[in-house]
Coordinates of C-alpha atoms in Angstrom, one line a residue:
M823 CA -7.9 -8.6 22.7
S824 CA -7.3 -5.4 22.4
H825 CA -9.6 -3.0 23.8
R826 CA -8.5 -0.6 20.6
Q827 CA -9.4 -4.1 18.6
S828 CA -12.1 -3.8 16.4
A829 CA -15.4 -6.2 16.0
A830 CA -18.7 -5.6 14.4
P831 CA -21.3 -8.6 16.2
H832 CA -24.5 -6.9 14.9
V833 CA -23.8 -5.6 12.3
R834 CA -27.0 -6.0 9.9
R835 CA -25.7 -7.0 5.6
A836 CA -26.1 -3.6 3.9
D837 CA -24.6 -1.6 6.8
Y838 CA -21.4 -1.9 5.3
L839 CA -22.9 -0.4 2.1
G840 CA -24.0 2.7 4.4
A841 CA -21.4 3.1 5.6
A842 CA -19.5 3.2 1.4
G843 CA -22.2 5.1 0.1
A844 CA -21.3 7.9 2.9
F845 CA -17.3 7.3 1.9
A846 CA -18.2 7.8 -1.8
V847 CA -20.5 11.5 -1.3
C848 CA -17.5 12.1 0.9
M849 CA -15.5 12.1 -1.7
A850 CA -17.0 13.1 -4.4
G851 CA -17.1 16.5 -2.7
T852 CA -13.3 16.7 -3.0
T853 CA -13.5 16.7 -7.1
L854 CA -16.9 18.7 -7.1
P855 CA -14.7 21.5 -8.1
T856 CA -13.3 20.6 -11.0
P857 CA -14.9 21.2 -13.6
L858 CA -15.7 24.3 -12.5
Y859 CA -11.9 26.0 -12.5
G860 CA -12.3 27.5 -15.8
L861 CA -15.8 29.5 -14.6
Y862 CA -13.5 30.6 -11.1
Q863 CA -10.5 31.8 -13.4
E864 CA -13.2 34.3 -15.0
Q865 CA -14.8 35.2 -12.8
I866 CA -12.0 35.9 -10.2
G867 CA -8.8 36.3 -12.4
F868 CA -5.9 33.8 -12.2
S869 CA -3.6 31.5 -13.3
E870 CA -3.1 28.1 -14.2
L871 CA -0.4 27.5 -11.4
T872 CA -3.0 28.9 -8.6
V873 CA -5.4 26.5 -10.2
T874 CA -2.4 23.5 -8.8
V875 CA -2.1 25.1 -6.0
V876 CA -6.4 25.3 -5.0
Y877 CA -6.3 21.8 -6.0
A878 CA -3.0 20.9 -4.6
V879 CA -3.9 22.4 -0.9
Y880 CA -6.8 19.8 -0.7
A881 CA -4.1 17.0 -0.6
F882 CA -2.0 18.8 1.9
G883 CA -5.4 19.1 3.9
V884 CA -5.0 15.2 3.8
I885 CA -1.6 14.9 4.6
G886 CA -1.4 16.7 7.2
V887 CA -4.9 15.3 9.1
L888 CA -2.9 11.4 7.9
L889 CA 0.3 12.0 9.3
V890 CA -1.3 13.7 12.8
A891 CA -4.3 11.8 13.0
G892 CA -4.1 9.1 10.9
D893 CA -5.1 6.6 13.4
V894 CA -7.4 8.3 15.8
S895 CA -10.3 6.1 14.7
D896 CA -8.4 3.3 16.1
T897 CA -9.1 5.5 19.5
V898 CA -12.5 6.5 19.5
G899 CA -14.1 4.3 16.2
R900 CA -14.9 4.9 12.9
R901 CA -17.9 5.8 13.0
P902 CA -17.2 9.6 15.4
V903 CA -14.6 9.6 13.0
L904 CA -16.9 10.0 9.9
L905 CA -18.9 11.9 11.3
C906 CA -16.3 14.9 11.9
G907 CA -15.5 14.1 8.7
L908 CA -18.6 14.9 7.1
G909 CA -18.9 17.9 8.4
L910 CA -15.8 19.2 7.5
A911 CA -17.5 18.5 3.9
A912 CA -20.8 20.7 4.8
L913 CA -18.4 23.6 6.0
S914 CA -16.2 23.2 2.4
A915 CA -20.0 23.1 0.5
L916 CA -20.0 26.1 2.1
C917 CA -17.0 28.1 1.7
F918 CA -17.8 27.1 -2.1
L919 CA -21.3 28.1 -2.0
L920 CA -19.9 31.8 -0.8
E921 CA -17.8 32.3 -3.1
G922 CA -15.5 35.4 -1.8
G923 CA -12.7 34.8 -4.0
L924 CA -9.5 33.3 -3.6
P925 CA -9.4 32.7 0.3
L926 CA -12.8 31.1 0.6
L927 CA -11.5 28.5 -2.6
Y928 CA -8.6 27.4 -0.7
L929 CA -10.1 27.2 2.9
G930 CA -12.9 25.3 1.0
R931 CA -10.0 23.2 -0.3
L932 CA -8.6 22.4 3.0
L933 CA -11.4 21.7 4.2
S934 CA -12.3 18.8 2.1
G935 CA -9.0 17.8 2.3
L936 CA -9.8 17.4 6.2
S937 CA -12.8 15.6 5.2
A938 CA -11.0 13.2 2.6
G939 CA -8.4 12.9 5.4
L940 CA -10.2 11.6 8.4
F941 CA -12.1 9.2 6.2
T942 CA -9.4 7.5 3.9
G943 CA -8.1 5.0 6.8
A944 CA -10.7 4.9 9.0
A945 CA -13.7 4.5 6.1
T946 CA -11.8 2.3 4.2
A947 CA -11.3 -0.1 8.0
Y948 CA -15.4 0.7 8.4
V949 CA -16.8 -1.1 5.7
M950 CA -14.1 -4.3 5.6
E951 CA -15.2 -4.8 8.9
L952 CA -19.1 -3.9 8.9
A953 CA -18.9 -6.7 6.0
P954 CA -21.0 -10.1 7.4
P955 CA -19.1 -13.5 7.5
G956 CA -19.2 -13.8 3.7
R957 CA -19.1 -11.3 2.2
E958 CA -15.5 -9.9 3.0
A959 CA -14.1 -9.5 -0.8
R960 CA -17.1 -7.9 -1.7
A961 CA -16.5 -5.4 1.3
A962 CA -12.7 -4.5 0.3
F963 CA -14.4 -3.4 -3.1
A964 CA -16.7 -1.7 -2.3
A965 CA -14.5 0.4 0.1
T966 CA -12.1 1.2 -2.7
A967 CA -14.8 1.2 -5.3
A968 CA -16.5 4.1 -3.2
N969 CA -13.1 5.4 -2.5
M970 CA -12.8 6.0 -6.6
G971 CA -16.3 6.5 -7.7
G972 CA -16.8 9.3 -5.6
L973 CA -13.9 10.6 -6.7
G974 CA -16.0 9.9 -10.3
C975 CA -18.7 10.8 -9.5
G976 CA -18.0 14.7 -7.9
P977 CA -16.7 15.8 -12.0
L978 CA -19.4 14.8 -13.6
L979 CA -22.2 16.1 -11.4
S980 CA -21.2 19.4 -11.7
G981 CA -20.6 19.0 -14.5
I982 CA -23.9 18.8 -15.7
L983 CA -25.0 20.6 -13.2
A984 CA -23.0 23.8 -14.1
Q985 CA -24.2 22.7 -17.7
Y986 CA -27.8 22.3 -17.3
A987 CA -28.7 24.0 -14.1
P988 CA -29.0 27.6 -13.1
R989 CA -26.3 29.2 -11.1
P990 CA -23.3 27.0 -12.1
L991 CA -21.3 27.6 -9.0
Q992 CA -23.9 27.5 -6.6
T993 CA -26.0 24.7 -7.7
P994 CA -23.1 22.0 -7.4
F995 CA -22.9 22.4 -3.7
L996 CA -26.5 22.8 -2.9
V997 CA -26.8 19.4 -3.9
H998 CA -24.0 17.3 -2.8
L999 CA -24.4 19.5 0.9
A1000 CA -28.1 18.0 0.5
L1001 CA -26.3 14.5 0.4
V1002 CA -24.0 15.4 2.7
A1003 CA -27.5 15.5 4.6
V1004 CA -29.2 11.9 4.5
S1005 CA -25.6 10.5 4.2
F1006 CA -25.0 11.9 8.5
A1007 CA -28.2 10.3 8.8
V1008 CA -27.0 7.2 7.5
T1009 CA -24.0 6.8 9.4
W1010 CA -25.1 7.8 12.6
L1011 CA -27.7 4.8 12.8
L1012 CA -24.5 2.9 12.0
P1013 CA -23.1 0.4 14.8
E1014 CA -19.6 1.3 15.7
T1015 CA -16.9 -1.9 15.4
V1016 CA -14.0 -1.1 17.5
R1017 CA -14.6 -2.4 21.0
G1018 CA -14.3 -0.5 23.8
A1019 CA -13.4 3.5 22.3
R1020 CA -12.7 6.2 24.6
P1021 CA -13.3 9.6 24.5
A1022 CA -12.1 11.8 22.1
R1023 CA -9.6 13.4 24.9
A1024 CA -7.7 10.1 24.8
V1025 CA -6.3 11.0 21.8
R1026 CA -2.9 11.8 21.4
P1027 CA -1.5 12.9 18.0
R1028 CA 1.3 10.7 16.7
R1029 CA 2.0 9.7 12.8
P1030 CA 0.1 6.4 11.3
A1031 CA 1.7 3.3 13.0
L1032 CA 4.3 0.9 10.6
P1033 CA 4.0 -2.4 12.1
P1034 CA 6.9 -4.9 11.7
E1035 CA 4.4 -7.2 9.6
V1036 CA 3.3 -4.3 7.1
R1037 CA 7.1 -3.2 6.5
P1038 CA 8.4 -5.5 3.9
V1039 CA 4.9 -4.9 1.8
F1040 CA 4.4 -1.5 2.0
V1041 CA 7.8 0.3 0.2
P1042 CA 5.8 -1.6 -3.0
A1043 CA 2.1 -1.1 -2.3
G1044 CA 3.0 2.8 -1.3
I1045 CA 5.2 3.6 -5.4
A1046 CA 2.1 2.3 -6.9
A1047 CA -0.3 4.5 -5.2
F1048 CA 2.6 7.5 -5.5
V1049 CA 2.2 6.7 -9.3
G1050 CA -1.4 5.8 -9.8
F1051 CA -2.6 9.6 -7.8
S1052 CA 0.1 11.2 -9.7
L1053 CA -1.2 10.6 -12.5
F1054 CA -5.1 11.1 -11.5
G1055 CA -3.6 14.5 -9.6
V1056 CA -2.2 15.8 -13.2
F1057 CA -5.2 14.6 -15.2
T1058 CA -8.4 16.1 -12.9
S1059 CA -5.9 19.5 -12.5
V1060 CA -5.3 20.2 -16.1
A1061 CA -7.3 18.5 -18.4
P1062 CA -10.5 20.5 -18.0
A1063 CA -7.9 23.5 -19.2
F1064 CA -6.2 22.1 -21.5
L1065 CA -9.8 20.6 -23.3
A1066 CA -10.7 24.8 -23.1
Q1067 CA -7.5 26.0 -23.9
R1068 CA -6.2 23.4 -27.0
L1069 CA -9.2 21.3 -27.6
G1070 CA -11.9 24.3 -27.8
V1071 CA -14.2 22.6 -24.9
H1072 CA -15.7 24.7 -23.9
N1073 CA -19.2 22.2 -21.9
H1074 CA -18.9 21.5 -18.5
A1075 CA -20.8 18.5 -18.7
V1076 CA -18.1 16.9 -21.4
V1077 CA -15.3 17.7 -19.2
G1078 CA -17.2 16.7 -16.2
L1079 CA -18.2 13.1 -17.8
I1080 CA -13.9 12.4 -18.9
V1081 CA -12.4 13.6 -16.0
F1082 CA -15.4 10.3 -14.3
C1083 CA -14.1 8.1 -17.2
A1084 CA -10.7 8.3 -15.2
F1085 CA -12.5 7.0 -11.9
F1086 CA -14.9 4.3 -13.9
A1087 CA -12.2 3.0 -15.3
S1088 CA -10.1 2.9 -11.6
T1089 CA -13.6 1.1 -10.1
L1090 CA -13.2 -1.7 -12.8
G1091 CA -9.9 -2.2 -12.2
Q1092 CA -10.8 -2.6 -8.9
L1093 CA -12.7 -5.0 -9.7
L1094 CA -10.7 -7.4 -12.0
A1095 CA -7.6 -6.8 -8.9
G1096 CA -9.6 -8.8 -6.6
R1097 CA -9.5 -11.9 -9.3
L1098 CA -5.9 -11.6 -10.3
G1099 CA -4.8 -11.1 -6.2
V1100 CA -2.5 -8.7 -5.2
A1101 CA 0.6 -10.8 -6.7
R1102 CA -0.1 -9.7 -9.8
A1103 CA -2.8 -6.7 -9.5
L1104 CA -0.4 -4.6 -8.1
P1105 CA 2.5 -4.9 -10.7
T1106 CA 0.0 -5.5 -13.9
G1107 CA -1.3 -1.9 -12.6
C1108 CA 1.6 -0.2 -12.9
L1109 CA 2.5 -1.5 -16.4
V1110 CA -0.8 -0.8 -17.4
L1111 CA 0.0 3.4 -16.0
V1112 CA 2.7 3.2 -18.4
A1113 CA 0.0 2.5 -21.2
G1114 CA -2.0 5.3 -20.1
L1115 CA 0.7 8.0 -19.7
A1116 CA 2.1 7.5 -23.4
L1117 CA -1.8 7.6 -24.6
L1118 CA -1.5 11.4 -22.8
A1119 CA 1.7 12.3 -24.0
A1120 CA 0.2 11.6 -27.2
A1121 CA -2.9 13.7 -26.5
L1122 CA -1.2 16.3 -25.5
A1123 CA 1.8 16.6 -28.1
W1124 CA -0.9 15.7 -31.0
N1125 CA -4.0 18.7 -29.5
A1126 CA -6.2 15.3 -29.6
L1127 CA -9.3 14.2 -28.3
P1128 CA -9.5 10.4 -28.5
P1129 CA -6.0 9.9 -27.2
L1130 CA -6.7 12.1 -24.4
V1131 CA -10.0 9.2 -23.6
L1132 CA -8.5 6.3 -23.9
S1133 CA -5.3 7.6 -21.4
A1134 CA -8.4 8.3 -19.0
L1135 CA -10.1 4.6 -19.5
V1136 CA -6.2 2.9 -19.4
G1137 CA -4.5 5.3 -16.9
G1138 CA -7.7 4.4 -14.9
F1139 CA -7.6 0.7 -15.1
G1140 CA -4.4 0.5 -14.3
Q1141 CA -4.6 2.7 -11.1
G1142 CA -7.6 0.6 -10.2
L1143 CA -5.1 -2.3 -10.1
S1144 CA -2.7 -0.7 -8.6
F1145 CA -4.6 1.2 -5.9
R1146 CA -7.2 -2.2 -4.1
G1147 CA -4.1 -4.1 -4.8
S1148 CA -2.2 -1.8 -2.4
V1149 CA -4.6 -1.3 -0.3
A1150 CA -5.5 -5.0 -0.1
A1151 CA -1.4 -5.8 0.8
V1152 CA -1.2 -3.3 3.7
A1153 CA -4.8 -4.3 5.2
G1154 CA -4.3 -7.8 4.4
A1155 CA -0.7 -7.5 6.5
A1156 CA -1.7 -4.8 9.5
P1157 CA -3.3 -6.3 13.0
E1158 CA -6.3 -5.4 13.7
A1159 CA -5.8 -3.0 16.0
H1160 CA -3.6 -0.9 13.8
R1161 CA -5.0 -1.5 10.2
A1162 CA -6.8 2.0 9.9
G1163 CA -3.4 3.7 10.5
A1164 CA -1.4 1.7 8.5
I1165 CA -3.7 2.0 5.4
S1166 CA -3.6 5.6 6.0
S1167 CA 0.2 5.3 6.1
L1168 CA -0.2 4.4 2.7
F1169 CA -2.6 7.3 1.3
V1170 CA 0.0 9.8 2.7
V1171 CA 1.5 8.3 -0.1
A1172 CA -0.9 8.1 -2.4
Y1173 CA -1.9 11.8 -2.0
T1174 CA 2.0 13.3 -1.7
G1175 CA 1.2 12.3 -5.7
I1176 CA -1.3 14.4 -6.1
S1177 CA 0.1 17.2 -4.8
I1178 CA 4.2 18.4 -5.6
P1179 CA 3.7 16.7 -9.0
V1180 CA 0.4 18.4 -9.6
I1181 CA 1.8 22.0 -8.3
G1182 CA 5.6 21.5 -10.9
V1183 CA 3.5 20.9 -13.7
G1184 CA 1.6 24.1 -12.6
V1185 CA 5.0 25.8 -11.9
L1186 CA 6.5 24.9 -15.6
T1187 CA 3.5 25.2 -17.5
E1188 CA 4.5 29.8 -17.7
P1189 CA 7.5 29.0 -19.2
L1190 CA 7.0 26.2 -21.3
G1191 CA 2.8 25.8 -21.5
L1192 CA 0.1 23.5 -19.9
A1193 CA 1.6 20.9 -22.7
D1194 CA 5.0 20.8 -22.5
A1195 CA 4.9 21.1 -18.8
G1196 CA 2.4 18.1 -18.7
L1197 CA 4.9 16.1 -20.7
V1198 CA 8.0 16.9 -18.0
F1199 CA 5.8 15.2 -15.7
I1200 CA 5.0 12.3 -18.3
C1201 CA 8.2 11.7 -18.4
C1202 CA 8.8 11.6 -14.2
M1203 CA 6.0 9.4 -14.5
A1204 CA 6.6 6.3 -17.0
P1205 CA 10.2 5.9 -15.5
L1206 CA 8.9 5.4 -11.9
A1207 CA 5.5 3.4 -12.7
A1208 CA 8.1 0.7 -15.0
C1209 CA 10.7 0.0 -12.7
A1210 CA 7.8 0.1 -10.0
G1211 CA 6.2 -2.6 -12.4
G1212 CA 9.3 -4.6 -12.5
Y1213 CA 10.3 -4.7 -9.2
L1214 CA 7.1 -5.7 -8.0
L1215 CA 7.2 -8.6 -10.8
R1216 CA 10.3 -9.5 -9.6
R1217 CA 9.8 -9.5 -6.1
P1218 CA 6.0 -9.9 -5.9
A1219 CA 3.6 -8.3 -2.7
V1220 CA 2.7 -11.0 -0.2
T1221 CA 0.6 -9.9 2.6
G1222 CA 1.3 -12.7 5.6
A1223 CA -2.6 -12.2 6.1

């Protein structure tokens, strides 16, 4: 057995749930500012392009960590990496609390991205490794649901607090700081699952590795993850402005609820994906994503709220199917000693989907307007999702696990 191989001889039944809870708290912090961008625009004064760039800075932080240290938890252990990620999440919340203008917004988003970059691969592997015998399937669902569920709870929490609590730009981040503190304490008490973990000085920066066993399944899984995350990226960065400017919806709690619906539907899709299996979940998810994109196009073209809500539900459901299928395919094909690195490689592709397309929509908003920029995005993404779904129907993903 490799000195980096994972093993959890003394885990308790609820340990994987504790790790999943910390995962959810970290990811909630990354979407917490979503319903608040309108307030920041009023206070600081910046364009819709700046909103998308601020949003995408987070993705650049994630990608940077994944490329340089995506498999660091395979060396130093899962727990130290997650504790470091929670520390960065706390620093991000402090940046938003200080409200010092655009530089602090950028820094806060960057720190949030660095935190998520440390969490994504390491926490997914950690939750699965902490599962006691017989609960592996539940742990796999808990890991992906914590990711998407946390992302969904962020805008819902901040939207409600911004609408109904005092100090709308401070209260959400104070609450998140408290949740981070609790998560830090829980993670501190969890057992380590990497046998023979080494100190931080043993880490050598390197790109996430793709073992030969993973490569056949990685391309279709990566395509599915890219399309699903790009839909979420554009939806969460543009939907608040569209609701306010085109539909006259200024209630922050409603904005947060609509964004939450997309992530909640994703969690339901992940639950169904476990029953369908990887081979069917991946292509089905891609094709459902096409339907979600079509509904989003209808909402943008007709300035209508019902198809926007339906696009959140349908698109989120498709993203959940494809996302859990992608993670399961890559994790199942990867050797234990390289699992976190392989999962991190998948997230590099996924988070590229919430950076480049999002900024592209922001660039097009000035000359075309918000709705037309969104339609251009849909015209690019829908064929990609359809082609990926068709390819996966002809050549189903096989994990080899």
